[in-house]
Tab-separated table of C-alpha atoms in Angstrom:
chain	number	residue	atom	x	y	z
A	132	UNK	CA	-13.056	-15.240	-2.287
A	133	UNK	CA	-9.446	-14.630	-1.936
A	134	UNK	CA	-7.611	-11.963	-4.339
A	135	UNK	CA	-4.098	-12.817	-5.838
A	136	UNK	CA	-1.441	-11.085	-4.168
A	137	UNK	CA	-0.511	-7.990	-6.756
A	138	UNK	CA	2.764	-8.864	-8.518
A	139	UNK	CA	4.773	-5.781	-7.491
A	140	UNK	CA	4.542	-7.527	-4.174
A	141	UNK	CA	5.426	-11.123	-4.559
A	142	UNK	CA	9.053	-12.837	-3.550
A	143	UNK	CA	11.090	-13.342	-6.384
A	144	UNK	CA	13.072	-16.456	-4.730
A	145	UNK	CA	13.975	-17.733	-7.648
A	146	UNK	CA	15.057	-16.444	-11.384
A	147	UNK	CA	11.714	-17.996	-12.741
A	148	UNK	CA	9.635	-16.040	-10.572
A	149	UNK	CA	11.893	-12.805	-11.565
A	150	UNK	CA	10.873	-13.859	-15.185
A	151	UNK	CA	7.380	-14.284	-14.244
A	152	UNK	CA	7.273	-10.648	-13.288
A	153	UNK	CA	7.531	-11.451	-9.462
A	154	UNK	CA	8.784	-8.327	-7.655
A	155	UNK	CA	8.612	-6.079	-10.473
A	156	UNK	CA	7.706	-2.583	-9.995
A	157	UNK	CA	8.154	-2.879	-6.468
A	158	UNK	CA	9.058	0.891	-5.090
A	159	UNK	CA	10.132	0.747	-1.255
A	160	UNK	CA	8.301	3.822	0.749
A	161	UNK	CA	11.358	5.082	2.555
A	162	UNK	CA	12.895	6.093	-0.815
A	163	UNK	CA	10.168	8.279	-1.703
A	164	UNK	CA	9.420	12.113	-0.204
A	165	UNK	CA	6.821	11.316	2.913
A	166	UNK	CA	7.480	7.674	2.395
A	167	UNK	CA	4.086	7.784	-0.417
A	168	UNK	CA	5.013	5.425	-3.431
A	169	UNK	CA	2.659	5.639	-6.054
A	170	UNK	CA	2.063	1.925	-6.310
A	171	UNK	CA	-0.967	0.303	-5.425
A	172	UNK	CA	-0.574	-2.584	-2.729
A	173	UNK	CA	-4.395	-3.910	-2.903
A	174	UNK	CA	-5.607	-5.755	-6.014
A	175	UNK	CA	-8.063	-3.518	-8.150
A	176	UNK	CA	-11.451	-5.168	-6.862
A	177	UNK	CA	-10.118	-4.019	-3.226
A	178	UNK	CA	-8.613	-0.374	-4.135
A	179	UNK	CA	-10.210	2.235	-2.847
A	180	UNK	CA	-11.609	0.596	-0.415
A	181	UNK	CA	-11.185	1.513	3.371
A	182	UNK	CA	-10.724	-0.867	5.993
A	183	UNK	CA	-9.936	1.077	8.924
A	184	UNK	CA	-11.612	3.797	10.103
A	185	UNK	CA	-9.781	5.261	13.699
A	186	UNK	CA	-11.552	7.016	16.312
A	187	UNK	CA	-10.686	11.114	17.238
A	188	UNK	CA	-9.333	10.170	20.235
A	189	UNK	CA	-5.847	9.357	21.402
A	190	UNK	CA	-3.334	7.791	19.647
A	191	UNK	CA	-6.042	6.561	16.729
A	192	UNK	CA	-6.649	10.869	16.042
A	193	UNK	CA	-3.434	11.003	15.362
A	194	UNK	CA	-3.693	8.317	13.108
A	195	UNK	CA	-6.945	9.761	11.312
A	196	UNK	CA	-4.962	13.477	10.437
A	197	UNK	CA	-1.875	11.300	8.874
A	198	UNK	CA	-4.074	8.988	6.715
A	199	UNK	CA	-6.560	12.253	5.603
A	200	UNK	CA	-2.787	14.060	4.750
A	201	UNK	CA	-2.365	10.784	2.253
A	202	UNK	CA	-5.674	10.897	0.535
A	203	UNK	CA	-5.323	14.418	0.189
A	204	UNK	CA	-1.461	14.131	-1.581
A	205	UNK	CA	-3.072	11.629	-3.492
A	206	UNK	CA	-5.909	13.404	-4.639
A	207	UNK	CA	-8.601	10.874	-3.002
């Protein structure tokens, strides 16, 4: 089953869907030290969940020591 879209993250095209709460909350990564908002981007049945998990080699190891750097700023 499909999960709504979380709010922060929907297009407020229009003023009812600015009063609807559309957009609201929404913190943009390059404003924040090491581009790490605080909001959550997945709906809570999906948080906490991982969906990628890269290899140790190349490019993808690379990957692997950046996301572990996250979950350990964020205390996860």
């Amino acid at each position: 089953m499909a999960e709504p879209v979380p709010m922060q993250l929907r297009n407020a095209v229009t003023s009812s869907m600015r009063e609807w709460g559309y957009g609201q909350g929404y913190q943009h990564a390059h404003q924040f030290q090491d581009a790490l908002p605080e909001m959550q981007c997945l709906p809570p049945s999906l948080a906490g969940r991982r969906f990628y998990l890269p290899t140790d080699r190349g490019l993808e190891k690379r990957i692997a020591e950046r996301l572990a750097e996250i979950r350990r700023t964020r205390g996860g």
